Coordinates of C-alpha atoms in Angstrom, one line a residue:
X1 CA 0.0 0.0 0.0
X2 CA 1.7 2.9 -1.0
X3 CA 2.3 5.9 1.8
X4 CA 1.5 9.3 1.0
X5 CA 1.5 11.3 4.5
X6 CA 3.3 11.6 7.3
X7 CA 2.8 13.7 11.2
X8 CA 3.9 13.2 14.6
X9 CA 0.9 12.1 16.6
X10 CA 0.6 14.6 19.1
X11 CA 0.7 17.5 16.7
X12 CA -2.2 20.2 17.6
X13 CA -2.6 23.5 16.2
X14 CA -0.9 24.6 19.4
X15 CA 1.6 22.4 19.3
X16 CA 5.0 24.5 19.4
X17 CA 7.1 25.9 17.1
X18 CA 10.2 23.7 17.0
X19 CA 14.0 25.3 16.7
X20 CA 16.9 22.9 16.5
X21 CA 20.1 25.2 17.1
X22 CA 22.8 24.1 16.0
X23 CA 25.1 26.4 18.2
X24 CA 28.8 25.6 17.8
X25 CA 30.7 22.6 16.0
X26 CA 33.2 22.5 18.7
X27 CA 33.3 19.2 19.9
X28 CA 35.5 17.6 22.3
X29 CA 34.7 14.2 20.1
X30 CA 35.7 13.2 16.8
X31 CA 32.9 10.3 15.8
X32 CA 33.4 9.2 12.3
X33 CA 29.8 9.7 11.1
X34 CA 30.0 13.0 11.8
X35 CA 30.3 15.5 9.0
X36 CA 33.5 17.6 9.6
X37 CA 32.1 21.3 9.8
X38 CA 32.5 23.1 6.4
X39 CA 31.5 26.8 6.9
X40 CA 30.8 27.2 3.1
X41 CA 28.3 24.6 3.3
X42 CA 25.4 23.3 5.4
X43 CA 25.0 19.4 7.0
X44 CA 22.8 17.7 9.3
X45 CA 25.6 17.2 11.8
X46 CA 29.2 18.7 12.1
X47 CA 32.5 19.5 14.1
X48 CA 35.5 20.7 14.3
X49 CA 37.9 21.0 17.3
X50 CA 39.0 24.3 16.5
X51 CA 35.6 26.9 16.3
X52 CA 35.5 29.8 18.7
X53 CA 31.8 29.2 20.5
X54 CA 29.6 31.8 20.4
X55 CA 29.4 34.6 22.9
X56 CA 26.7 35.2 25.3
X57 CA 25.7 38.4 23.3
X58 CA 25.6 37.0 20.0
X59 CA 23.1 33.8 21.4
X60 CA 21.2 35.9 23.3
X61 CA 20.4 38.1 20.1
X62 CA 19.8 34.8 18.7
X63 CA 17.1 33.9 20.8
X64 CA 15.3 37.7 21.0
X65 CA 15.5 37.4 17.1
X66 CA 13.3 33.9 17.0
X67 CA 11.1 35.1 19.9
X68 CA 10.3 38.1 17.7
X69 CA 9.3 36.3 15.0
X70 CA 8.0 33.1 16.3
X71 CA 6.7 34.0 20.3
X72 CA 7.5 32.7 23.4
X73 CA 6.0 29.1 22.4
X74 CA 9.0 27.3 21.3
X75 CA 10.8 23.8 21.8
X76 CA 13.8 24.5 21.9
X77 CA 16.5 21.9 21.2
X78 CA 20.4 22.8 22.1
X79 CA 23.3 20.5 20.4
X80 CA 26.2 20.9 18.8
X81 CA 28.8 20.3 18.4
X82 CA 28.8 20.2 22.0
X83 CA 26.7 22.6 23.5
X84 CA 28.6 22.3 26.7
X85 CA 31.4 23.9 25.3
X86 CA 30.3 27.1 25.7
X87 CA 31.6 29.0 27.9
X88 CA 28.5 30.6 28.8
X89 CA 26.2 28.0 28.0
X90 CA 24.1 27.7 31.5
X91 CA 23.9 31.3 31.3
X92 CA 22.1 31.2 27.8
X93 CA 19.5 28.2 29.5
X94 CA 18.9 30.7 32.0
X95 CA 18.1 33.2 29.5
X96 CA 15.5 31.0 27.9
X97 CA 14.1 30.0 31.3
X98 CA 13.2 33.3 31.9
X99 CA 11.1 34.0 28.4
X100 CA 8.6 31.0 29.2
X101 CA 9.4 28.5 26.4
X102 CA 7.6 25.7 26.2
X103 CA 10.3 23.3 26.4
X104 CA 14.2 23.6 26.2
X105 CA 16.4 20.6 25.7
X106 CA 19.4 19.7 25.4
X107 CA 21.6 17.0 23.3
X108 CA 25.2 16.2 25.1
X109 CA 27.7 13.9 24.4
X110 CA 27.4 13.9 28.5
X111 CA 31.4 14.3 28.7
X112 CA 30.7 17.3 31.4
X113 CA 31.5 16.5 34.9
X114 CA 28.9 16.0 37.0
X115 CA 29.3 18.1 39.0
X116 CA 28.6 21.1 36.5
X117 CA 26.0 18.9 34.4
X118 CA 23.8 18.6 37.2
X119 CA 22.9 22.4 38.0
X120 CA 22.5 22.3 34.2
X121 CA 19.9 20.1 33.8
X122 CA 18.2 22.3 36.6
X123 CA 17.3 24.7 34.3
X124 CA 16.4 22.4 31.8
X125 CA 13.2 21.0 30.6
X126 CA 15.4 17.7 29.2
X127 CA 18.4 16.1 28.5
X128 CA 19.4 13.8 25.9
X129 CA 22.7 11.9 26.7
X130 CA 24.3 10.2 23.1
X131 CA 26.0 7.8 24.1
X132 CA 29.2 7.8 21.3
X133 CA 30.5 4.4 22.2
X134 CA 34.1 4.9 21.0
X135 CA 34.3 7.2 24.2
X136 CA 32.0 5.6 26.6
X137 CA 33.8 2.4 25.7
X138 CA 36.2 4.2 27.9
X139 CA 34.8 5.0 30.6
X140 CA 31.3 2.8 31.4
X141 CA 30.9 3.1 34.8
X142 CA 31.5 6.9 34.6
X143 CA 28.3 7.2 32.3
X144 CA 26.0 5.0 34.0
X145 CA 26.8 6.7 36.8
X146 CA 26.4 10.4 35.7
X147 CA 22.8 9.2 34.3
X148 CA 22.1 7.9 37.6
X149 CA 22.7 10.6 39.2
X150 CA 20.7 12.7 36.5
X151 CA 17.2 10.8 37.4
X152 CA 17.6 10.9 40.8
X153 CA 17.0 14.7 40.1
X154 CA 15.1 14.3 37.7
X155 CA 11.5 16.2 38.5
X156 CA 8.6 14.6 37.1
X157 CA 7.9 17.4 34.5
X158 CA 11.4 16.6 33.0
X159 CA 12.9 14.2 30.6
X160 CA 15.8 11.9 30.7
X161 CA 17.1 10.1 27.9
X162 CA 20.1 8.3 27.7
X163 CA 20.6 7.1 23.7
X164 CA 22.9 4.8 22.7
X165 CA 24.2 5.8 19.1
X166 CA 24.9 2.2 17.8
X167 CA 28.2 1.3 16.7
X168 CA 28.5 -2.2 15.5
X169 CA 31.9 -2.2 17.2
X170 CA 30.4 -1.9 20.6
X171 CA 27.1 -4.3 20.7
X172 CA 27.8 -6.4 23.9
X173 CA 29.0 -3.0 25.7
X174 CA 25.5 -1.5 24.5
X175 CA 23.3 -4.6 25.7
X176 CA 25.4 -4.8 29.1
X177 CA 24.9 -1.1 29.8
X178 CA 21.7 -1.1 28.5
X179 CA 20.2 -3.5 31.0
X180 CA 21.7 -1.9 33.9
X181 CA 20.0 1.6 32.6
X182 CA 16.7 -0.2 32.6
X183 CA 17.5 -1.8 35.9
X184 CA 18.1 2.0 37.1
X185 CA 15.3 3.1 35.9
X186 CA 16.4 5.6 33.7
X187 CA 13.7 8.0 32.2
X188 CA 14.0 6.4 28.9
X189 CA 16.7 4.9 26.9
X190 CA 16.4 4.7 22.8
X191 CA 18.8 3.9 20.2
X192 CA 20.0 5.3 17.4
X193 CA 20.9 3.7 14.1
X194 CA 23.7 5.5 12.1
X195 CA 24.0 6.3 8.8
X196 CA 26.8 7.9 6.9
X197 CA 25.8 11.2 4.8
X198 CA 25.4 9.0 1.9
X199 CA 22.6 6.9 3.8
X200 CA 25.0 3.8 3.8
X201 CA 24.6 1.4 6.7
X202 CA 27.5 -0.3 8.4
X203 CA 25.1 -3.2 10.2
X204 CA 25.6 -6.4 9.4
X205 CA 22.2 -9.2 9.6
X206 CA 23.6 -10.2 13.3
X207 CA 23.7 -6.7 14.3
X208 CA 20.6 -5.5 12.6
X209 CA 18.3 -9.0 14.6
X210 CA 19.7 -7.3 17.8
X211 CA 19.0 -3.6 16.7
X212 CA 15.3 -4.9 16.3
X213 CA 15.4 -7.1 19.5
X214 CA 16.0 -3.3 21.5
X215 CA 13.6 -1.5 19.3
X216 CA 10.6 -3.8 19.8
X217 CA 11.7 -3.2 23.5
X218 CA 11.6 0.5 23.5
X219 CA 9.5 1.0 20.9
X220 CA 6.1 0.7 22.4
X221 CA 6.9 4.2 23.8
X222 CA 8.7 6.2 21.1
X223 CA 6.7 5.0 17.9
X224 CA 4.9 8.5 17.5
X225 CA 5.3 9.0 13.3
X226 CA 2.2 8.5 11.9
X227 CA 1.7 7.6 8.6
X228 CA -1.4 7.5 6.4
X229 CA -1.6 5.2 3.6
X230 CA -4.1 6.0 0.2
X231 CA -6.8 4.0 1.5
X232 CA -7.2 6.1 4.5
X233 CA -5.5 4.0 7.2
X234 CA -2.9 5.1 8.9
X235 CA 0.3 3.0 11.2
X236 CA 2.1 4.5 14.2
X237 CA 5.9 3.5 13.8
X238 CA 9.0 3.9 15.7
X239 CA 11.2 6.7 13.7
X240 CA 14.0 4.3 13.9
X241 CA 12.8 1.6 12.1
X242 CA 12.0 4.4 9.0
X243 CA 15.7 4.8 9.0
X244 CA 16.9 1.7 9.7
X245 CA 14.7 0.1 7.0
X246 CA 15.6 3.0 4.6
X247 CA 11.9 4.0 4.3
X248 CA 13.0 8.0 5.0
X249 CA 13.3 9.2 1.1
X250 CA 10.6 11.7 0.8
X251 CA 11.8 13.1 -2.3
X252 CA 9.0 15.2 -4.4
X253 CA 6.7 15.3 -1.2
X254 CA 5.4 18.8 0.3
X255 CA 6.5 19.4 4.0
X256 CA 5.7 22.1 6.5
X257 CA 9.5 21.9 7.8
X258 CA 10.4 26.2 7.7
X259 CA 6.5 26.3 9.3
X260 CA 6.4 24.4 12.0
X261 CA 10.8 24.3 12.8
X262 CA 13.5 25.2 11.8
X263 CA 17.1 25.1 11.9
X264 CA 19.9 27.7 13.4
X265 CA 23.4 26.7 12.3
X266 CA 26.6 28.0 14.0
X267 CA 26.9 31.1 11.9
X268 CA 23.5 32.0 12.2
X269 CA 21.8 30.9 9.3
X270 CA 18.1 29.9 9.5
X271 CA 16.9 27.1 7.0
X272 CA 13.7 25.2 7.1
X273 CA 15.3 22.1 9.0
X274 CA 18.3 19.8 9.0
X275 CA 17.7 18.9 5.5
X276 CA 18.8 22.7 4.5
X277 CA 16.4 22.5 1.5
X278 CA 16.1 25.6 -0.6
X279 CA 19.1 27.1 1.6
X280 CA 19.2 29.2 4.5
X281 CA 16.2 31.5 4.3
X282 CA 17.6 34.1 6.9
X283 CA 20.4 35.0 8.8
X284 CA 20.3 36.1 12.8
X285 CA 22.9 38.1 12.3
X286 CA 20.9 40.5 9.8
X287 CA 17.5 42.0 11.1
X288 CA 15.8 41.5 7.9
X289 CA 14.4 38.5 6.7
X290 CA 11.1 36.3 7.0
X291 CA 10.1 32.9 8.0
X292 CA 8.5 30.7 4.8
X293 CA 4.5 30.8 4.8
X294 CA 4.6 27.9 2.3
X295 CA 5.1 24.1 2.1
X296 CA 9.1 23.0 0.6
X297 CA 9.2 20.4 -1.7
X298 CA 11.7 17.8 -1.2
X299 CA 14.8 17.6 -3.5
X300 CA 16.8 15.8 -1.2
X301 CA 16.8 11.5 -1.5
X302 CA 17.2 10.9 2.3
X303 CA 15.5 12.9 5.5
X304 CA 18.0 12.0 8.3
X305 CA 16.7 13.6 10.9
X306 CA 14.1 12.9 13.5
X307 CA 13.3 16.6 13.7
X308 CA 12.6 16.7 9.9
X309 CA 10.9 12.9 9.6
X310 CA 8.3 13.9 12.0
X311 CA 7.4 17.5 10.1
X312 CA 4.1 17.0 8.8
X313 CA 4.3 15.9 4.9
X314 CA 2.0 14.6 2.3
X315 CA 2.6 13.2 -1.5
X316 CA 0.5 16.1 -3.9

């Protein structure tokens, strides 16, 4: 049956406007299905270990700029990079706090001490912890342990989630520390299958029967993409079993990515998502610009991101 729309379940019309930001490629990593940061062009992902973060003024003029155009009701989502680079970074959550948003997360690579993650996530409505296993490998202890200590303060109007971004290298280490995160009762723990820019998969058939083992595991809470077929029925699905199955190639369709999110990158420039279709549409740096009234059309083959796979779109 062929497919020919797609929403996130709980979208309302007063569901917030979504704004990934993007806010320095700094990173203290060096993951190998990360896009190297290439100022001259745009990607889903990048880093570098050289970029100057941002200053406080500079984000903070950032934010005003959106709120102007977009209100107070935003999700905010803070990555990298890694966010936590920034000098100044709890300064900037603070900031948001204070100009009622309806959510504000943040992705980490969760290689802050704890002792300065903690009052962090304070001032946070979330936390996502990737879990880049080439570093964890490290380390395990240290990580389980730094979660731990996350959801015991942990308020019930927060989130939690500690996702594991799967690298076939590391599959024993990801079931072992898996369990005892589900033992701790973490918030949530989810996986995350990785593809290169090119969509290529690095899974072989053994690693992909485990992949599904964990999804039908911790899918019965994170499959929230809808998606309605030409008779008129419709499927909830986990977003990573689009990916993983390579069912995210959109191309042709209409998408309300640029109206309902959209994407900051570290100089400033505002697209319609990760995808970067059409090109950046603004800049935060200039006062002038305005935020697309219109549906896209999709020229790209793959939609990599969960933030762009669960932006309402529809085959004309």
């Amino acid at each position: 049956m062929k497919q020919v729309a797609q929403k996130i379940n709980w979208r309302k019309p007063d569901t917030p406007f979504a704004v990934q930001w993007y806010m320095t490629p700094r990173c203290n990593f060096d993951c190998a299905y990360c896009m190297p940061w290439d100022p001259d062009n745009k990607w889903s992902y990048y880093h570098d270990a050289v970029s100057k973060p941002p200053t406080l003024d500079v984000m903070l003029s950032y934010v005003d700029k959106i709120i102007s155009h977009k209100g107070n009701n935003i999700e905010w989502g803070l990555g990298g990079g890694e966010p936590t680079v920034i000098k100044d970074f709890p300064k900037l959550v603070k900031y948001l706090r204070q100009t009622n948003p309806y959510d504000v997360t943040m992705c980490t690579n969760g290689s802050l001490p704890e002792k300065k993650l903690l009052p962090i996530y304070e001032d946070l409505d979330g936390i996502v912890m990737s879990l880049h296993m080439k570093y964890v490998a490290e380390k395990p202890d240290e990580y389980i342990e730094k979660l731990i200590a996350l959801e015991d303060q942990r308020r019930d109007n927060q989130s939690l989630t500690a996702r594991f971004m799967i690298d076939p290298a590391y599959m024993d280490l990801i079931e072992d520390m898996y369990r005892e995160l589900m033992l701790a009762n973490i918030h949530k723990v989810d996986f995350r299958n990785v593809k290169f820019n090119s969509g290529e998969t690095w899974y072989s058939d053994k690693d992909l029967n485990k992949m599904n083992e964990w999804y039908d595991e911790y899918g019965k809470q994170a499959s929230n993409i809808v998606r309605t077929y030409e008779d008129g029925s419709e499927e909830e699905i986990n977003y990573e079993l689009i990916t993983l199955n390579n069912e995210h190639s959109y191309t042709g369709w209409s998408c309300l990515a640029g109206i309902e999110q959209c994407n900051i990158d570290p100089m400033g420039r505002v697209s319609v998502g990760n995808c970067n279709v059409g090109g950046a549409f603004g800049n935060l740096n200039d006062d002038n610009f305005e935020f697309p009234t219109a549906p896209v059309v999709c020229d790209k083959k793959w939609c990599m991101d969960y933030c762009d796979i669960r932006t309402t779109k529809w085959i004309d």
